[in-house]
Each structure stands twice: as C-alpha cells, then as structure tokens.
Coordinates of C-alpha atoms in Angstrom, one line a residue:
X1 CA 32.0 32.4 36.6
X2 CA 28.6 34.1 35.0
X3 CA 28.5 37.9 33.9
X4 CA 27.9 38.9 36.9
X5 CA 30.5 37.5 39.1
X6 CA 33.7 39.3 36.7
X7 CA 31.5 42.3 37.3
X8 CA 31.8 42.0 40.9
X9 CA 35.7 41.5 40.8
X10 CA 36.4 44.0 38.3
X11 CA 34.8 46.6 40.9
X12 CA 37.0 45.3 43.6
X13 CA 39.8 45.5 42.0
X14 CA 39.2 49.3 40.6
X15 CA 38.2 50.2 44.1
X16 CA 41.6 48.9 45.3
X17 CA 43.3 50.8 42.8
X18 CA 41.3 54.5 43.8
X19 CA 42.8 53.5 47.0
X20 CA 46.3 53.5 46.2
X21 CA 46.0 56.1 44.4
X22 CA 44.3 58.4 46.9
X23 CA 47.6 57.7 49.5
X24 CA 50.0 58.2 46.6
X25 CA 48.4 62.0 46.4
X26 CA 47.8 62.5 49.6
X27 CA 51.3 62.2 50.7
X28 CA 52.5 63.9 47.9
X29 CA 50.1 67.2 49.1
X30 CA 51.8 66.7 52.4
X31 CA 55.2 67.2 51.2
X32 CA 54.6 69.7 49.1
X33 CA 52.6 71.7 52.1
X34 CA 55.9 71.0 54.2
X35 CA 57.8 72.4 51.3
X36 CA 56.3 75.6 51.1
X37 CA 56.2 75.6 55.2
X38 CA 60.0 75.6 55.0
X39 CA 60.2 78.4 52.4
X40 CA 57.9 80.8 54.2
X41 CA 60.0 80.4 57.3
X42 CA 63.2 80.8 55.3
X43 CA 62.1 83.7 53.8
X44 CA 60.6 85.0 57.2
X45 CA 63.9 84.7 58.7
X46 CA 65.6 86.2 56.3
X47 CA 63.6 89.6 56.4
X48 CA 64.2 89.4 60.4
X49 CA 67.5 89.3 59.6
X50 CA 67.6 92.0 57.0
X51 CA 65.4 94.5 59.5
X52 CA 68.0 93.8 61.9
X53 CA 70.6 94.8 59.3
X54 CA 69.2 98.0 58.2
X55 CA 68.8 99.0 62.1
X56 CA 71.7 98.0 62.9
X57 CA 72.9 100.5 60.2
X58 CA 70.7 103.6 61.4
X59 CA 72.0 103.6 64.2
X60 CA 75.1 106.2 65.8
X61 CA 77.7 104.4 66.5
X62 CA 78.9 104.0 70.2
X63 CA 82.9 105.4 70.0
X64 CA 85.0 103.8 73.2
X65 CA 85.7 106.7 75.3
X66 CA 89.8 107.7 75.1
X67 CA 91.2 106.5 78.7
X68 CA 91.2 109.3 81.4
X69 CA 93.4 111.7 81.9
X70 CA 94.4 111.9 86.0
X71 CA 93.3 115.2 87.4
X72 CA 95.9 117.6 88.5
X73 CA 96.0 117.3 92.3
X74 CA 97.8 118.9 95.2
X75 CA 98.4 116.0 98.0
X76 CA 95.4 115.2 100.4
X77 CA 97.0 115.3 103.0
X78 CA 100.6 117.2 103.8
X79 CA 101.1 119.2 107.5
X80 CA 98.8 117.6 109.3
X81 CA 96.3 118.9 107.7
X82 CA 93.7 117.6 105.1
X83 CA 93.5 119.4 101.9
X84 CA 89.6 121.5 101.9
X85 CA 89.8 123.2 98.6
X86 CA 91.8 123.3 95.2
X87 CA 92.0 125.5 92.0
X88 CA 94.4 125.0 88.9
X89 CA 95.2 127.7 86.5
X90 CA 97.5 127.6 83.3
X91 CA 99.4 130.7 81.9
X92 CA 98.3 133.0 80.1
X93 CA 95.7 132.8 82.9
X94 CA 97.0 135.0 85.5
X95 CA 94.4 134.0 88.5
X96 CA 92.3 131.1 90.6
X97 CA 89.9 131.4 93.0
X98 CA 88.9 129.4 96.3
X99 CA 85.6 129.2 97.9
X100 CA 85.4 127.2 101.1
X101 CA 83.7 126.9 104.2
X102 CA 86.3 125.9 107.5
X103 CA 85.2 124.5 110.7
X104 CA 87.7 125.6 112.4
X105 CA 90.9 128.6 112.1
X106 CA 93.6 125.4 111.8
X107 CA 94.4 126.5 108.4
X108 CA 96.6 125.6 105.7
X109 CA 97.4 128.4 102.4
X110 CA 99.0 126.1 99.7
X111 CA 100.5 126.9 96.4
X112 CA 102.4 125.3 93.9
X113 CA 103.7 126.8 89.8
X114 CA 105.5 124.8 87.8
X115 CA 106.9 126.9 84.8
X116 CA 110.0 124.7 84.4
X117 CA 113.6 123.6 86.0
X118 CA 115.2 126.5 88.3
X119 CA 112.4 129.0 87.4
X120 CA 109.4 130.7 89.6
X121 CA 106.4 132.9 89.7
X122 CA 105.8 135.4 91.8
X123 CA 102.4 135.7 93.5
X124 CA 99.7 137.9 95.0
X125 CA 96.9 136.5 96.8
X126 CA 93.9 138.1 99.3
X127 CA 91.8 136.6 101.6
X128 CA 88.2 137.6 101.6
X129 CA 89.1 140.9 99.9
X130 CA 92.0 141.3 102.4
X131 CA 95.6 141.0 101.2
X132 CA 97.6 138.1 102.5
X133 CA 100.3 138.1 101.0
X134 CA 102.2 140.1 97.8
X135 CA 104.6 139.7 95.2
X136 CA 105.5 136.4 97.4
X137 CA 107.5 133.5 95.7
X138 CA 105.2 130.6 94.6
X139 CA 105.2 127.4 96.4
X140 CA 104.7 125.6 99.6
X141 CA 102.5 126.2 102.7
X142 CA 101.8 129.1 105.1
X143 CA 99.0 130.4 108.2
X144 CA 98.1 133.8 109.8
X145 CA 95.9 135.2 111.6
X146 CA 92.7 134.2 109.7
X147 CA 90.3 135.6 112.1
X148 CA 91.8 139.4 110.8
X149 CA 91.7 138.2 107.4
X150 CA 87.5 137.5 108.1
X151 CA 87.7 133.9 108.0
X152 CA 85.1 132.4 110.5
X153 CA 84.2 128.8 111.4
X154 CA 81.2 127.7 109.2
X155 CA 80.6 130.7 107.4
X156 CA 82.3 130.6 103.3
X157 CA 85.4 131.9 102.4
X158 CA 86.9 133.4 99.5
X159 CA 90.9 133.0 98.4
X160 CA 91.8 134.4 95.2
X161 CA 95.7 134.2 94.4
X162 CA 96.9 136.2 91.1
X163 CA 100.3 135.4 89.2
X164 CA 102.4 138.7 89.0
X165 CA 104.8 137.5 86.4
X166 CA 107.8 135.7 86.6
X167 CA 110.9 135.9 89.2
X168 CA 113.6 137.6 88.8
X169 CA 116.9 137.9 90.4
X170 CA 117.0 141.3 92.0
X171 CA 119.7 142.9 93.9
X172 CA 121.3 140.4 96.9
X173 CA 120.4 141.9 100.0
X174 CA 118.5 144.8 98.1
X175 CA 114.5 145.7 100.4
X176 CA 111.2 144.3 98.7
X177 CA 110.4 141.7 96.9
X178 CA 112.3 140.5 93.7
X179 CA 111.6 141.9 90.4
X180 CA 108.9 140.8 88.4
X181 CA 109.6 140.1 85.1
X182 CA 107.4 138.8 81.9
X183 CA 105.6 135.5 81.7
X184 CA 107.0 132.7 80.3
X185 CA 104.0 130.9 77.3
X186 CA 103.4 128.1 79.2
X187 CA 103.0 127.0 82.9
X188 CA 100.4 125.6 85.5
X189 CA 100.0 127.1 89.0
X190 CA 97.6 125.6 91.8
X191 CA 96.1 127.5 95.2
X192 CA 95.0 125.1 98.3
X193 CA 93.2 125.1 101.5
X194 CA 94.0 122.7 103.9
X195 CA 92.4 122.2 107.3
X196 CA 94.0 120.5 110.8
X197 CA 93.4 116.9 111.8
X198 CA 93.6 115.2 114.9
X199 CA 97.4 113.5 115.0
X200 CA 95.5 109.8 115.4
X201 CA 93.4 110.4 111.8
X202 CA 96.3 111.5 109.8
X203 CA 98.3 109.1 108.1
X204 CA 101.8 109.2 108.4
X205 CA 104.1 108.2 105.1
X206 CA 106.2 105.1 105.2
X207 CA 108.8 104.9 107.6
X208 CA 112.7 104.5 106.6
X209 CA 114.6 101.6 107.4
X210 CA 117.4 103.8 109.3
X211 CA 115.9 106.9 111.7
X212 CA 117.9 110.0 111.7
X213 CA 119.9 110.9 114.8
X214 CA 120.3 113.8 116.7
X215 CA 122.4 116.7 116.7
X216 CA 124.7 117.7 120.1
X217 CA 122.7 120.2 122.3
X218 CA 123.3 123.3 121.4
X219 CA 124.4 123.7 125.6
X220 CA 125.2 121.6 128.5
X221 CA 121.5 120.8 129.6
X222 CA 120.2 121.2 133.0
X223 CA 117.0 119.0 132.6
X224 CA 117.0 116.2 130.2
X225 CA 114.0 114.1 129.5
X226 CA 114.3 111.2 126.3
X227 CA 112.0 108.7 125.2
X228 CA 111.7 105.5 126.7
X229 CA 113.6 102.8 123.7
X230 CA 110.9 100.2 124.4
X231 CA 107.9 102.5 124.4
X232 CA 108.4 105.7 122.6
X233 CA 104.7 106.8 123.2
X234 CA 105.1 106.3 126.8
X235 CA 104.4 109.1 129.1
X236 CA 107.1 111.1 131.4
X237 CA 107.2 112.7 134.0
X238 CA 110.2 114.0 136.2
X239 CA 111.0 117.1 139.4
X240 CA 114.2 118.8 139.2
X241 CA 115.5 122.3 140.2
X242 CA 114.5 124.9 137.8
X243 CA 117.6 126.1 136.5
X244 CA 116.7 129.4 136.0
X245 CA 117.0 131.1 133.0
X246 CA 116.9 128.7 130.1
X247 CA 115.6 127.7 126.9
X248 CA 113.6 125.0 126.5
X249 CA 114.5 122.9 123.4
X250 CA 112.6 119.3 121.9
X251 CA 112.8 117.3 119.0
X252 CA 111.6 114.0 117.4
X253 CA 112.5 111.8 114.5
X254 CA 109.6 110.3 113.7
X255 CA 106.0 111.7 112.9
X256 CA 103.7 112.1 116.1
X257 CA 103.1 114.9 118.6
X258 CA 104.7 116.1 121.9
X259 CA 103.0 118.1 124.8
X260 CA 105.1 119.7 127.5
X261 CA 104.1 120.9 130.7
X262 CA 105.7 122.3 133.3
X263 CA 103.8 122.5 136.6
X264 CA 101.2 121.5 134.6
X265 CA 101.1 124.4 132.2
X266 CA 101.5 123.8 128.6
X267 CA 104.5 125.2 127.0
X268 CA 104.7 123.5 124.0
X269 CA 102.2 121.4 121.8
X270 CA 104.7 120.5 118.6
X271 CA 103.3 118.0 115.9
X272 CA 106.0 116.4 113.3
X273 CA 104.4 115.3 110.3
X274 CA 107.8 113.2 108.4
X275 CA 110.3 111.1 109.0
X276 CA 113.3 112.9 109.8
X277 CA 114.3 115.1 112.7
X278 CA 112.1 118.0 113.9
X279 CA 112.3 120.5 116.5
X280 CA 110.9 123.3 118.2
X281 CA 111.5 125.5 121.5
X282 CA 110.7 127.9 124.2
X283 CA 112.6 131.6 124.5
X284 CA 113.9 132.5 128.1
X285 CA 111.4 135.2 127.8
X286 CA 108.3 133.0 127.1
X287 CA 107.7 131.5 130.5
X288 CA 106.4 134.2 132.1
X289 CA 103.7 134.4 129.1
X290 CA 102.5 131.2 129.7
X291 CA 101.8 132.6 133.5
X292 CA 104.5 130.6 135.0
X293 CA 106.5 133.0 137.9
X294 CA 109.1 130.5 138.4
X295 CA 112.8 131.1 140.6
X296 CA 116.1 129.2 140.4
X297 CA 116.2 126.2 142.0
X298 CA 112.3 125.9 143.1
X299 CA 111.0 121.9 142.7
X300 CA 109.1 121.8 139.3
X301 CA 107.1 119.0 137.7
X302 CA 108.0 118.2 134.0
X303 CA 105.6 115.9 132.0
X304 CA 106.1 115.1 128.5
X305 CA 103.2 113.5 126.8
X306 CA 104.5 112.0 123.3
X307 CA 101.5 110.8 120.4
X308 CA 101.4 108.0 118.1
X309 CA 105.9 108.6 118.0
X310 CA 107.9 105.2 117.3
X311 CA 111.3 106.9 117.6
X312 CA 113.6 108.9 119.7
X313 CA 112.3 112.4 121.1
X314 CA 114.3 114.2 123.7
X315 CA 113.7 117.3 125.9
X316 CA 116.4 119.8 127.4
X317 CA 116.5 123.0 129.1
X318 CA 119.2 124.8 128.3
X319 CA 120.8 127.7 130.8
X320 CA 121.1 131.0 129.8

C-alpha cells in the first residue's frame, strides 16, 4: 500500500465517523426538543388550570334554595262550587280584600280564622261598598242576593271582610250579635269566592264503604217515589191523586242532584255535595208560587230526575 492509498482509507474511515456522530446529535436535539415540548404543555395546562381556579373563586356562590313552604289555601272545590278568589290575612292585620270578576250570580262568600282551639273572630264584611254581613261569627260559606249587593256577570267585584275582634260569650238568648272583645297576638283569617259548577264537572270526595240510611218520615206519606237499587240515576216518573195539602219532602245519601216536577213544573232543583244524608222540601204554601192551581184528588204527573247519585234518594208528600 503506497502513500496514497492509507490516505484514501484514512478519509473513509473519518467520513464514517462524522457520520455516526451527526445521528448521535441529531437524536439527542430531538429529545431534548420533545423535552421542552412536554414542559411547555405542562406548564400551559397548569395556568389553564390556575385561570380556572381563580374564576372559579370570583364568582357568587349559587345557595340551594330552602324547600318551599305550601301556600295557605282554602279547598278548590267545596259546595258545588269552584273556588274564584282567595285572600289571607294574619293578626294584627285586621282586613283582606277580594277582587274578582263572576260569570255568573251562583256565588259562594267563604271564610275561615283560625286563632286557636274553642276560640273565634268575629267579622265584618261589604260587598262592593255594600254591607253584607256584620259582627258575623267567622267561618264557613254563605249567598244573597248579589245582584242588590252590585255584583254583575263579567263586570269586577270588590269583597273586603274586616276582623272586629275576638268573640265573646254574650248574654244566652240576649238580641245582636255577641260581644266583641280584644284580639288575641296571633291568628290567620282567609276570605273566598267561589262560583257554581255544572254537577257532572265537580268532583265528588271518596265514597264510604257503608251509606247512611234514612230517617222515618216525618208523616204517613201519600206519594212515595225511591230510587231504583240497580240504577240510582235512573229516571221516574209516576200519576197519583194529589193529596191535597202537603209538604213535599226529598233526600239523598250520596252526592248528585235531584229535579222534581210535578205536572211538569219544577218544584225542586236540590244538589248534595257529600256523602251522607241530605234533604230539602217544599211548604204547603209554595205550590201555588210555582203557578201550580192544583185540587185534592186531581190525576198529577210526578217525575223525578236524579244526576250522577249512586245511592238511595226518596221522595214523599206528606198531608197536612
């Protein structure tokens, strides 16, 4: 091998080794680039995080709501009728007011006070600036004349009722209304409007497992008309003799409505709202109010037309 052969391999051999090197340095830049890849997403996540942090931090605070408390309420339905319109009042606040507009004058008044165990408020109220009632014991339901009080279909009405003070006992058997005597701290009164519904949209509470029976007649009954045991909504219809003077008396135990005519006038139009026995009747006087000129022992045509009843109803007139 001359001079210039060794030359030759030498080169060859340092070329080789610039080689190696080069990839030993080249992967080393390419894990230290990946090194410093990771950091810098480490550290961007980290101040993500932090931003979320400090947010987090500025803002109010949502507080879970305390649970409801249920609204005072008189019952929706109670009557047959629906309730329109409601206003609560606690003592010391001595009055409520009402504004409603009816459709029709088949109205309800309500009130109820609750001022503890064997205790009561006495009451004032006025309709549309007229007085309805005064110095009345709280509680329950009553109607009037609403028309003279200035109630009219579709136009608003205004009921204000004002607590007088508390009940007292009074005299037995002394005239007016019970004393009124100072108001206890603490109590809660309501004032209610309730409006008529058709018997078939009202709903009628549970019925007992045992129906309530009725009473003797209050007579020996000329005319008798009951309910048919396998269909108490089943119409009847009966002639007899009039009897003459009488009163006419029905009653039902269950929750429906009853229409009687006689001759095919209306006499009576009674809706029971409970389960239980109710009644209602006809004076010896009225008939010749509902336009009926009626003799003893004429031929007359009785229907009764019962509604939505699933019990006993009977119908007697009763001599005089």
């Amino acid at each position: 091998m001359n001079l210039t052969d060794l030359s030759e391999v030498l080169r060859d051999r340092a070329e080789l080794a610039d080689s190696s090197h080069e990839a030993r340095m080249a992967g080393v830049r390419a894990r230290v680039t990946a090194a410093k890849h990771r950091r810098a997403a480490a550290g961007a996540a980290f101040v993500v995080l932090a931003l979320v942090g400090i947010v987090y931090a500025l803002l109010p605070r949502l507080e879970q709501p305390e649970p409801a408390v249920p609204p005072r309420s008189l019952p929706e339905y109670q009557q047959g009728t629906r309730l329109l319109t409601q206003a609560w009042g606690d003592l010391p606040s001595t009055s409520v007011t009402v504004r409603f507009v009816p459709k029709s004058l088949d109205l309800v008044l309500f009130t109820k006070c609750d001022i503890g165990p064997n205790e009561q408020l006495l009451m004032s109220t006025t309709v549309n600036g007229h007085p309805f009632v005064q110095r009345n014991s709280c509680g329950g339901g009553s109607s009037a004349n609403w028309s003279a009080l200035g109630v009219v279909p579709g136009q608003p009405s205004v009921i204000t009722l004002t607590i007088d003070g508390k009940q007292g006992s009074g005299t037995p058997g002394a005239p007016g209304p019970p004393p009124a005597l100072p108001l206890p701290e603490s109590g809660s009164f309501a004032l209610g409007v309730g409006e008529a519904v058709p018997v078939n949209e009202y709903p009628f509470p549970p019925r007992p497992q045992t129906l309530e029976t009725f009473q003797p007649s209050l007579g020996e009954p000329a005319i008798e008309v009951r309910s048919d045991a396998a269909d108490p909504a089943r119409q009847k219809e009966i002639t007899a003799a009039w009897p003459g003077d009488n009163m006419l008396h029905a009653e039902m135990n269950t929750p429906g409505r009853m229409r009687i005519l006689v001759n095919d006038v209306e006499v009576i139009n009674y809706s029971h709202w409970t389960y239980g026995v109710g009644s209602t009747q006809t004076l010896p006087g009225d008939w010749t109010r509902h336009g009926l000129q009626l003799t003893e022992g004429q031929q007359v045509k009785i229907t009764v037309i019962p509604e939505r009843t699933t019990g006993d109803w009977r119908v007697t007139f009763i001599p005089r």
